[in-house]
Amino acid sequence: MNQEIHFRDALLLPIWKKVQEGERLSHEDGRTLFRTNDVLSLGKMAHFVQKNRSGDAVYFVLNQKIEPTNVCVLSCKFCNFAVKQGDAGAYEMTIAEMLAKLTPDIHEVHMTGGLHPDWPWEYYLEMMRKIHMNFPNLDIKAFTAVEIDFFHRKFKLSIKEVLHELKEAGMRTMPGGGAEVFSERVRKELFPQKIGAGPWLDIHRAAHELGIPSNATILYGHIETIDERLDHLIKLRGLQDETGGFLSFIPLAFQPGDTGIKPREQFTSAIDDLKMIAVSRLMLDNFPHIKAYWVMLTEEVASVALNFGADDMDGTVGGERIAHDAGAISPSSMAKDQLIKIIRDAGKIPVERDIYYNPINLYTKNVVGKIPYLNSVPFYENIERRQFKILPVTPRRMGVLSASGMLDAGLFSLVNYLQQQERLEMLEYCIATRDQVKSVLLFSNHGWHDLEGKTIGIIDDTATSVMLLKILLQKRYGVRTVFKRMNSGVNDYSEFDAVLLIGDEALRSRKNGLAGFEIVYDLATEWYQWKKLPFVFAVWAVQSTVPQDRKNELQDILQQSLRRAEENVTAVGTSHAKRIGLSADETVEYLEGFNYRIGKRERLSIERFQELLLELERIEQL
Ligand code: V47
């Protein structure tokens, strides 16, 4: 993606080079970023990373905050929310009161509160179960690491037991609170009774290992130093390298209120808030999302943050106490329409999401879907967006959004295109390979014929690769297997006899090998040897209802973008190599292996594949 930044601070130039090449930033780089007065260049760098990751999307969720009690055994200096039992204003909610706060339109409930001295373990499990039972479409994000640690000690359960039982009762993800700042100095001063960095990180590691994704926060703007902020970010980045289980990072601006730590009016400046967002986006190169939590930032700062690296606004929130008890001036909840307006005004696509960041509704027209794999980069790298906005989605999600008319166009997985042929018009572009693809691979312990009755793990992101594998197994080799869905991000494949990997993960595993699997089958090679035809994995298509002039415009944009990428293939390859974990040469070679234009042989191949799909459907219906 081309982006010109007119730097006033020359110290930012080497960092910009690193950012463009996908190189990791150091603690020292972080210092330079925090210290710079060239705030707009900092924001533009972060926006560059944001756009590469999230396109034009800004996510929000219809959510409700529930703080079951403010009674807390701790007395953290920065907290104006917690009280002791019997204090004026102390409250304890019944489960009926919690349920009364929820409505069926909400997708996420965010639960966190005081560490209550008397509540039994069963009460927490019961909350989860009752919410889950009464609102099955609602996902629960509950309990910070501080609460998990409290349960572990109070109820004499291991951390894993606590997490496992909560998960069984209905908890889906964990919020990022309680991290504060990973500094022993600050901990001793402000929250000496609370867990520090080690236990906080261990609890999140354990959650990720149990398949519970989580968020992370930093509380900034009190007594912490820039170096302490950076240590915090680097520790989180390290854990994310290990587990990949963090969904988003939320910088929480300190609200001084009556805490006595700072005078009430010495809240963080907008410049400090925007720097914190931008530096987080740049340092946390492995975090999918950065949240502009409007509750603490104010609506105005949050809206600017959407062009400073943040791609998520949390949600409607529906009544918040922690920040408001400490003097936050934002409303305690926000109407969905207002969130949509703020996101639109920032020039972004308002994307209503579920707890896992799957898009549910888009509130803008002219949206083009982007497959987040390296092989589609040539189409998007130089795209002049003009009136189109870009939404990165998995191929499968793209199919779902298109079926409900929410996407104007996109690079569709072939199976999705074939399913929606009636409403879509194919453009002249595709992703096809002649003899090998290198990124749709079956890692196996058995030759094709020995796979009979065996279990194959599949990632469900795209239907085409799975159907191609089924066709090869059944129609080419006459073998029947069991397909079992793997959760994405999971890398323990020991229960499978073979696994189908696709995209950048497959590319990496091809290079580094996949422990436990000796044979690697390239599905495009298999198809080519069998049919003597290229295989078409994806095709560009546009909704038939889009006016002709805009279809032409899109066709032009794709043509130009592709031509530019082909002329600069070395630069394109180099800029993506580090992110993928390949060398520049390997990346260029990979990209050069694709055919991006649909010709006669590609059309013939699509026809053959469609015939086989129909045959397979007939067999499966028998
Ligand atoms: O952990 C307490 C902070 C956090 C103050 O995971 C304060 O999606 C500012 O973690 N000023 C709880 N902050 C909130 C939280 C959160 C919020 C939104 C989304 C998510 C998520 C998580 O609030 C606490 C603490 O760090 N906090 N007092 C204060 N005076």
XYZ file of C-alpha atoms and ligand atoms in Angstrom:
652
model
C 0.000 0.000 0.000
C 1.448 3.362 -0.956
C 1.355 5.982 1.694
C 3.300 9.210 1.760
C 4.054 10.748 5.102
C 5.697 14.154 5.326
C 7.809 13.630 8.406
C 8.861 16.646 10.471
C 10.785 14.436 12.915
C 13.643 12.709 11.083
C 14.059 10.275 13.993
C 10.860 8.595 12.836
C 12.261 7.700 9.405
C 14.109 4.483 10.363
C 11.037 3.389 12.318
C 8.810 4.025 9.304
C 11.118 1.856 7.206
C 10.768 -0.943 9.744
C 6.994 -0.547 9.840
C 6.709 -0.752 6.061
C 8.876 -3.841 5.963
C 6.962 -5.493 8.770
C 9.969 -5.473 11.085
C 9.349 -5.584 14.832
C 9.891 -2.346 16.794
C 12.209 -2.243 19.802
C 11.801 -0.648 23.232
C 14.062 2.159 22.011
C 11.822 2.722 18.951
C 8.871 2.927 21.331
C 10.635 5.669 23.305
C 11.230 7.653 20.123
C 7.549 7.306 19.240
C 6.332 8.452 22.655
C 8.751 11.392 22.685
C 8.065 12.727 19.217
C 6.220 15.987 18.679
C 5.400 14.839 15.156
C 2.123 13.394 16.375
C 0.406 13.345 12.984
C 3.199 11.305 11.389
C 2.990 8.895 14.318
C -0.750 8.606 13.718
C -0.264 8.023 10.004
C 2.206 5.212 10.638
C -0.236 3.555 13.010
C -3.068 4.101 10.523
C -0.978 2.394 7.854
C -0.696 -0.709 10.061
C -4.382 -0.482 10.989
C -5.397 -0.367 7.303
C -3.175 -3.297 6.395
C -4.818 -5.348 9.122
C -8.400 -4.176 9.142
C -8.877 -2.339 5.857
C -11.537 0.315 6.446
C -13.377 -1.660 9.111
C -14.093 -0.357 12.589
C -15.798 -2.936 14.774
C -18.374 -2.549 17.489
C -20.588 -4.933 19.405
C -24.027 -4.531 20.916
C -23.011 -5.160 24.484
C -24.031 -4.674 28.070
C -21.762 -4.164 31.015
C -22.721 -5.903 34.254
C -20.757 -5.190 37.394
C -22.380 -7.722 39.782
C -21.085 -6.008 42.916
C -18.893 -3.115 43.959
C -18.042 -4.787 47.269
C -14.347 -5.632 47.082
C -11.763 -7.066 49.455
C -9.056 -4.949 47.799
C -8.442 -1.232 48.189
C -6.583 -0.115 45.069
C -5.678 3.550 45.178
C -6.717 4.278 41.598
C -10.203 2.776 41.985
C -13.241 4.870 42.947
C -15.645 2.029 42.290
C -14.897 -0.465 45.080
C -16.466 -0.158 48.549
C -16.644 -2.320 51.680
C -19.689 -4.297 52.771
C -22.118 -2.074 54.641
C -20.676 1.161 53.150
C -23.161 3.623 51.743
C -23.642 2.801 48.045
C -22.537 -0.838 48.369
C -24.600 -3.107 46.129
C -24.891 -6.838 45.394
C -26.918 -7.947 42.403
C -29.124 -10.999 42.309
C -29.042 -13.153 39.189
C -32.588 -11.980 38.394
C -31.316 -8.378 38.477
C -28.482 -9.308 36.128
C -30.867 -11.033 33.704
C -33.146 -7.988 33.788
C -30.305 -5.915 32.296
C -30.113 -8.108 29.200
C -32.175 -8.107 26.016
C -32.141 -10.535 23.076
C -30.613 -7.996 20.636
C -27.366 -7.855 22.640
C -24.448 -9.989 21.455
C -21.984 -9.677 24.299
C -22.185 -9.217 28.044
C -19.076 -7.883 29.774
C -19.002 -8.927 33.431
C -16.467 -7.796 35.954
C -16.753 -6.446 39.454
C -15.456 -6.321 43.005
C -13.881 -9.332 44.768
C -16.752 -10.175 47.084
C -15.726 -11.628 50.485
C -18.722 -13.983 50.909
C -20.139 -15.071 47.571
C -19.702 -18.832 47.008
C -18.149 -20.331 43.871
C -21.488 -21.801 42.834
C -22.953 -18.281 42.566
C -20.468 -17.325 39.845
C -21.112 -20.520 37.908
C -24.841 -20.018 38.286
C -24.588 -16.490 36.816
C -22.889 -17.903 33.726
C -25.356 -20.786 33.353
C -28.489 -18.696 33.817
C -27.343 -16.035 31.364
C -26.350 -18.661 28.855
C -29.658 -20.504 29.283
C -31.869 -17.428 29.027
C -29.916 -15.746 26.210
C -28.340 -18.489 24.081
C -27.276 -16.012 21.358
C -25.410 -13.854 23.804
C -21.710 -14.465 24.414
C -20.216 -13.930 27.845
C -16.943 -12.058 28.363
C -16.297 -12.387 32.048
C -13.875 -11.993 34.909
C -10.468 -10.384 34.808
C -7.310 -12.276 35.725
C -7.533 -10.625 39.164
C -10.935 -12.234 39.724
C -9.728 -15.602 38.382
C -6.790 -15.482 40.807
C -9.169 -14.579 43.661
C -11.427 -17.570 42.831
C -8.373 -19.821 42.650
C -7.213 -18.848 46.137
C -10.591 -18.519 47.815
C -12.114 -21.731 46.467
C -8.895 -23.774 46.474
C -9.116 -24.678 42.809
C -6.247 -24.581 40.336
C -6.308 -21.719 37.809
C -7.097 -24.219 35.062
C -9.972 -25.703 37.104
C -11.452 -22.245 37.643
C -11.223 -21.427 33.951
C -12.472 -24.814 32.840
C -15.545 -24.689 35.105
C -16.393 -21.156 34.001
C -16.021 -22.186 30.376
C -18.305 -25.176 30.897
C -20.840 -22.842 32.519
C -20.883 -20.539 29.466
C -17.994 -18.064 29.630
C -16.551 -17.462 26.141
C -13.757 -14.918 26.522
C -11.991 -12.984 29.248
C -11.769 -9.204 29.443
C -8.401 -7.519 29.668
C -8.811 -5.684 32.970
C -6.639 -5.896 36.043
C -3.377 -5.676 34.126
C -2.926 -2.025 35.161
C 0.815 -1.512 34.453
C 3.282 -4.363 34.632
C 5.625 -2.549 36.984
C 6.498 -3.662 40.506
C 7.213 -0.043 41.442
C 3.714 1.084 40.441
C 2.092 -2.028 41.913
C 3.661 -1.436 45.314
C 2.509 2.154 45.271
C -1.019 1.849 43.875
C -2.309 -1.717 44.154
C -0.016 -3.781 46.425
C -2.671 -6.451 47.154
C -3.319 -7.150 43.493
C -1.521 -9.693 41.295
C 1.447 -8.427 39.287
C 2.666 -9.127 35.771
C 3.709 -12.772 36.296
C 0.404 -14.163 37.574
C -1.645 -11.943 35.208
C 0.235 -13.287 32.196
C 0.140 -16.885 33.493
C -3.644 -16.732 33.866
C -4.112 -15.444 30.323
C -1.693 -18.089 29.042
C -3.768 -20.768 30.796
C -6.986 -19.342 29.333
C -5.553 -19.362 25.822
C -4.411 -22.950 26.283
C -7.985 -23.886 27.213
C -9.343 -22.203 24.074
C -10.567 -19.078 25.879
C -9.417 -15.993 23.953
C -8.909 -12.808 25.942
C -8.140 -9.112 25.813
C -5.414 -7.084 27.462
C -5.413 -3.569 28.880
C -3.023 -0.958 30.211
C -4.057 1.694 32.717
C -2.026 4.775 31.784
C -1.813 8.411 32.732
C -1.188 8.146 36.490
C 2.329 7.630 37.929
C 3.765 5.258 35.328
C 6.732 6.153 33.132
C 7.076 5.792 29.371
C 9.523 2.914 29.907
C 7.005 1.117 32.123
C 4.344 1.482 29.446
C 6.727 0.006 26.879
C 7.762 -2.898 29.136
C 4.067 -3.651 29.514
C 3.487 -3.707 25.757
C 6.542 -5.860 25.118
C 5.502 -8.410 27.751
C 2.072 -8.703 26.155
C 3.627 -9.048 22.702
C 5.769 -11.895 24.027
C 2.779 -13.832 25.352
C 0.872 -13.265 22.129
C 3.843 -14.740 20.219
C 3.489 -17.844 22.377
C -0.278 -18.343 22.311
C -1.953 -16.097 19.718
C -4.902 -15.943 22.125
C -5.348 -12.174 22.508
C -8.119 -10.577 20.491
C -7.674 -6.933 21.339
C -5.697 -4.438 23.356
C -7.405 -1.607 25.228
C -5.457 1.388 26.540
C -7.476 2.682 29.532
C -6.996 6.388 30.206
C -6.792 7.007 33.940
C -9.736 8.982 35.381
C -8.356 10.758 38.464
C -11.753 11.405 40.128
C -11.366 11.445 43.915
C -8.556 8.899 43.955
C -6.118 11.503 45.255
C -3.426 10.239 42.879
C -3.782 13.324 40.720
C -6.067 16.332 40.853
C -9.437 15.617 39.229
C -8.778 17.949 36.286
C -5.439 16.345 35.400
C -6.963 13.741 33.119
C -4.858 12.538 30.197
C -4.494 14.948 27.272
C -5.932 14.070 23.871
C -2.357 14.026 22.534
C -1.284 11.494 25.162
C -4.371 9.347 24.443
C -3.739 9.357 20.696
C -0.041 8.617 21.185
C -0.918 5.689 23.444
C -3.288 4.265 20.817
C -0.800 4.766 17.977
C 2.210 3.373 19.858
C 0.140 0.354 20.926
C -0.807 -0.333 17.302
C 2.813 -0.054 16.212
C 4.417 -2.034 19.052
C 1.778 -4.794 19.273
C 2.376 -6.084 15.768
C 0.756 -9.430 16.632
C -2.489 -8.126 18.176
C -5.436 -8.276 15.794
C -7.310 -5.265 17.231
C -6.775 -2.052 19.185
C -9.769 -0.612 20.993
C -10.671 3.048 21.334
C -12.672 2.675 24.557
C -14.847 5.769 24.252
C -16.007 5.450 27.869
C -12.607 6.595 29.111
C -11.363 8.492 26.060
C -14.534 10.548 25.412
C -16.399 10.226 22.123
C -14.355 12.989 20.484
C -10.948 11.467 21.191
C -12.200 7.980 20.349
C -13.392 9.176 16.968
C -9.973 10.655 16.115
C -8.344 7.441 17.388
C -10.062 5.590 14.531
C -7.478 7.200 12.245
C -4.645 6.698 14.755
C -4.508 2.906 14.837
C -7.735 1.859 16.587
C -10.124 -0.410 14.686
C -12.634 -1.200 17.424
C -14.943 0.955 19.543
C -16.002 -1.694 22.055
C -19.762 -1.175 21.935
C -22.942 0.277 23.260
C -21.769 -0.717 26.799
C -25.163 -0.103 28.382
C -24.244 1.336 31.748
C -20.697 1.500 33.070
C -19.649 2.282 36.655
C -15.877 1.832 37.093
C -14.859 4.868 35.012
C -17.924 6.934 35.877
C -17.451 6.524 39.605
C -14.008 8.051 38.955
C -15.423 11.045 37.121
C -15.509 9.995 33.443
C -17.568 12.562 31.512
C -18.696 10.253 28.686
C -22.254 8.927 28.700
C -22.556 5.570 30.490
C -23.958 3.937 27.375
C -24.144 4.844 23.715
C -26.897 4.233 21.215
C -26.012 2.010 18.308
C -26.894 4.826 15.871
C -24.437 7.159 17.544
C -21.639 4.583 17.317
C -22.413 4.051 13.641
C -22.363 7.803 13.045
C -18.986 8.268 14.754
C -17.451 5.443 12.742
C -18.918 6.693 9.467
C -17.776 10.254 10.164
C -14.247 8.882 10.593
C -14.503 7.541 7.006
C -14.710 3.909 8.112
C -17.113 0.998 7.712
C -19.170 0.423 10.879
C -18.966 -3.345 11.335
C -21.218 -4.851 13.980
C -19.397 -7.924 15.271
C -19.789 -10.864 17.582
C -17.473 -11.605 20.509
C -14.911 -13.276 18.180
C -14.870 -10.360 15.716
C -16.952 -12.118 13.076
C -18.806 -9.411 11.138
C -22.589 -9.607 11.595
C -23.830 -6.399 9.958
C -22.202 -3.714 7.845
C -23.623 -0.204 7.904
C -22.128 1.183 4.683
C -22.540 0.507 1.003
C -19.787 -0.046 -1.585
C -17.858 -2.547 0.490
C -15.360 -4.858 -1.169
C -14.299 -7.999 0.704
C -10.626 -8.798 1.083
C -9.265 -12.288 1.701
C -6.482 -11.930 4.246
C -3.989 -14.205 2.501
C -0.716 -13.320 0.831
C -1.842 -14.591 -2.586
C -4.551 -11.928 -2.836
C -2.163 -9.072 -2.060
C -1.537 -8.107 -5.723
C -5.178 -7.065 -6.065
C -5.288 -4.933 -2.959
C -1.738 -3.662 -2.650
C -2.179 -0.671 -4.936
C -5.892 -0.397 -4.856
C -7.080 3.143 -5.326
C -10.132 2.911 -3.247
C -12.126 5.714 -4.833
C -15.665 5.020 -3.722
C -14.964 1.491 -2.479
C -14.168 0.504 1.079
C -12.243 -2.610 2.024
C -13.296 -5.209 4.588
C -10.918 -8.088 5.398
C -12.875 -11.295 6.051
C -12.290 -15.004 5.818
C -13.532 -16.459 2.529
C -16.361 -18.231 4.337
C -17.578 -15.026 6.039
C -17.380 -13.243 2.713
C -19.844 -15.813 1.356
C -22.218 -15.207 4.281
C -22.083 -11.407 3.983
C -22.562 -11.532 0.232
C -25.542 -13.872 0.535
C -27.281 -11.249 2.657
C -26.361 -8.501 0.183
C -23.939 -6.706 2.499
C -20.915 -6.838 0.209
C -20.830 -5.256 -3.218
C -17.920 -7.283 -4.475
C -14.993 -9.397 -3.451
C -12.575 -12.135 -4.246
C -14.874 -15.073 -3.552
C -13.883 -18.583 -2.695
C -14.920 -20.556 -5.804
C -17.506 -22.663 -3.954
C -19.195 -19.547 -2.555
C -19.268 -17.976 -5.985
C -20.825 -21.107 -7.484
C -23.451 -21.165 -4.722
C -24.375 -17.547 -5.384
C -23.908 -17.466 -9.141
C -27.420 -16.119 -9.602
C -26.766 -12.942 -7.726
C -23.090 -12.472 -8.667
C -21.322 -11.524 -11.884
C -17.826 -12.864 -12.385
C -15.127 -10.325 -13.296
C -12.043 -11.294 -15.306
C -9.811 -11.917 -12.316
C -9.123 -14.914 -10.152
C -6.572 -16.775 -8.052
C -5.478 -19.824 -9.975
C -2.380 -21.966 -10.111
C -1.129 -24.225 -12.812
C 0.706 -26.949 -10.991
C 1.323 -26.050 -7.393
C -0.184 -23.583 -4.949
C 2.072 -24.095 -1.890
C -0.626 -22.774 0.438
C -3.375 -25.397 0.270
C -1.720 -28.465 1.691
C -2.646 -31.774 3.214
C -0.125 -32.772 5.877
C -0.480 -36.498 6.356
C 0.973 -39.585 7.933
C -0.502 -41.813 5.270
C -0.511 -42.106 1.505
C -3.832 -41.248 -0.177
C -5.091 -44.836 -0.302
C -4.268 -45.452 3.358
C -6.449 -42.566 4.490
C -9.608 -44.717 4.310
C -11.615 -44.267 7.546
C -9.040 -41.855 8.971
C -9.746 -38.475 10.607
C -8.668 -35.327 8.801
C -8.575 -32.001 10.631
C -9.862 -29.083 8.576
C -9.895 -25.338 9.139
C -13.267 -24.089 8.161
C -12.208 -20.700 6.760
C -12.839 -21.630 3.163
C -15.154 -24.120 1.571
C -13.242 -24.509 -1.699
C -10.132 -26.189 -0.324
C -12.226 -28.540 1.787
C -14.389 -29.491 -1.210
C -11.332 -29.945 -3.412
C -9.885 -32.302 -0.813
C -13.164 -34.233 -0.597
C -13.301 -34.557 -4.377
C -9.707 -35.763 -4.575
C -10.271 -38.305 -1.810
C -13.537 -39.666 -3.094
C -13.395 -39.242 -6.861
C -9.703 -39.586 -7.570
C -8.643 -42.064 -4.915
C -11.961 -43.683 -3.921
C -11.279 -43.107 -0.241
C -13.764 -42.088 2.470
C -12.550 -40.213 5.519
C -13.962 -38.365 8.507
C -13.555 -34.578 8.466
C -13.278 -32.864 11.815
C -13.258 -29.120 12.243
C -10.249 -27.616 14.041
C -10.512 -24.329 15.891
C -8.363 -21.711 14.209
C -5.273 -20.836 16.203
C -5.020 -24.359 17.594
C -1.726 -26.012 16.792
C -1.973 -29.349 18.538
C -2.797 -31.710 15.710
C -1.989 -34.931 17.545
C -5.554 -36.288 17.350
C -5.575 -36.206 13.528
C -4.217 -38.597 10.905
C -3.893 -35.692 8.489
C -4.610 -31.952 8.527
C -5.609 -29.551 5.783
C -3.917 -26.177 6.171
C -4.524 -23.187 3.975
C -3.182 -19.679 3.445
C -0.190 -18.178 5.175
C -0.161 -20.815 7.909
C 0.185 -23.530 5.271
C 3.016 -21.619 3.623
C 4.908 -21.381 6.890
C 4.328 -25.033 7.735
C 5.516 -26.050 4.282
C 8.749 -24.201 4.912
C 9.322 -25.262 8.512
C 7.658 -28.674 8.438
C 4.740 -29.747 10.622
C 5.751 -31.933 13.540
C 4.186 -35.370 13.370
C 3.407 -35.325 9.634
C 5.825 -36.624 7.075
C 3.933 -36.348 3.813
C 2.809 -33.066 2.255
C 0.305 -33.050 -0.590
C -0.220 -29.879 -2.595
C -3.863 -29.963 -3.661
C -3.301 -27.869 -6.781
C -0.594 -30.299 -7.941
C -2.983 -33.185 -7.374
C -5.691 -31.482 -9.428
C -3.273 -30.614 -12.214
C -1.918 -34.151 -12.463
C -5.457 -35.480 -12.582
C -7.255 -32.975 -14.831
C -4.320 -31.325 -16.632
C -5.935 -28.021 -15.777
C -5.080 -25.127 -13.464
C -7.115 -24.965 -10.277
C -9.142 -21.824 -9.585
C -9.372 -21.173 -5.851
C -11.150 -17.839 -5.959
C -12.790 -15.500 -8.454
C -13.582 -11.819 -8.378
C -17.292 -11.191 -8.551
C -19.661 -8.304 -8.065
C -23.335 -8.255 -7.079
C -25.435 -8.101 -10.246
C -27.446 -5.226 -8.743
C -24.420 -2.899 -8.648
C -24.783 -0.220 -11.372
C -22.781 -0.886 -14.540
C -20.565 2.189 -14.186
C -19.414 1.027 -10.767
C -18.773 -2.480 -12.035
C -16.596 -0.945 -14.747
C -14.843 1.179 -12.191
C -14.038 -1.844 -10.068
C -12.762 -3.731 -13.097
C -10.459 -0.769 -13.897
C -9.242 -0.507 -10.318
C -8.374 -4.208 -10.216
C -6.626 -4.059 -13.547
C -4.479 -1.113 -12.482
C -3.707 -2.557 -9.085
C -2.697 -5.893 -10.538
C -0.535 -4.296 -13.220
C 1.281 -2.197 -10.651
C 1.828 -5.192 -8.393
C 3.198 -7.221 -11.312
C 5.581 -4.428 -12.245
C 6.800 -4.210 -8.643
C 6.594 -7.822 -7.595
C 9.944 -7.693 -5.798
C 8.859 -4.743 -3.656
C 5.503 -6.378 -2.931
C 7.194 -9.636 -1.960
C 9.773 -7.913 0.237
C 7.174 -5.896 2.118
C 5.184 -9.002 3.083
C 7.975 -11.540 3.588
C 8.688 -10.853 7.278
C 5.046 -10.982 8.297
C 4.646 -14.387 6.690
C 7.986 -15.759 7.843
C 9.427 -16.343 4.356
C 12.440 -14.800 2.645
C 11.832 -12.062 0.083
C 12.814 -14.451 -2.735
C 10.461 -17.155 -1.518
C 7.611 -14.667 -1.301
C 8.229 -13.352 -4.812
C 8.461 -16.889 -6.178
C 5.211 -17.806 -4.446
C 3.369 -14.807 -5.899
C 4.781 -15.450 -9.369
C 3.266 -18.940 -9.275
C -0.285 -17.563 -9.587
C -2.374 -16.747 -12.562
C -4.605 -13.811 -11.738
C -6.576 -13.584 -14.978
C -9.364 -15.881 -16.027
C -8.743 -17.497 -19.411
C -10.233 -20.420 -21.327
C -8.489 -23.108 -19.299
C -9.506 -21.511 -15.999
C -13.148 -21.447 -17.148
C -12.919 -25.081 -18.199
C -11.451 -25.973 -14.826
C -14.303 -24.198 -13.016
C -16.804 -26.219 -15.085
C -15.065 -29.504 -14.256
C -14.958 -28.665 -10.578
C -18.635 -27.728 -10.565
C -19.572 -31.045 -12.199
C -17.598 -32.939 -9.585
C -19.206 -30.933 -6.787
C -22.644 -31.895 -8.074
C -21.641 -35.559 -8.308
C -20.327 -35.430 -4.760
C -23.554 -33.869 -3.521
C -25.518 -36.641 -5.222
C -23.344 -39.330 -3.619
C -23.632 -37.692 -0.189
C -27.411 -37.557 -0.464
C -27.622 -41.308 -1.101
O -8.960 -3.238 35.437
C -10.155 1.220 37.425
C -9.594 0.205 35.159
C -10.462 -1.705 34.363
C -9.987 3.309 36.919
O -11.564 -6.401 27.819
C -9.807 2.560 35.766
O -12.888 -5.596 26.318
C -9.493 4.451 34.539
O -10.740 -3.728 31.908
N -9.642 5.235 35.631
C -11.756 -2.415 34.040
N -9.554 3.128 34.588
C -12.240 -2.089 32.645
C -11.637 -2.999 31.628
C -12.177 -3.049 30.264
C -12.914 -1.999 29.746
C -13.413 -2.102 28.455
C -13.223 -3.220 27.688
C -12.487 -4.274 28.215
C -12.290 -5.507 27.401
C -11.937 -4.190 29.497
O -10.751 -0.348 34.594
C -9.709 -2.101 35.588
C -8.808 -0.913 35.777
O -7.633 -1.057 35.042
N -9.887 1.280 36.120
N -10.223 2.457 37.943
C -9.886 4.697 36.821
N -10.004 5.480 37.879
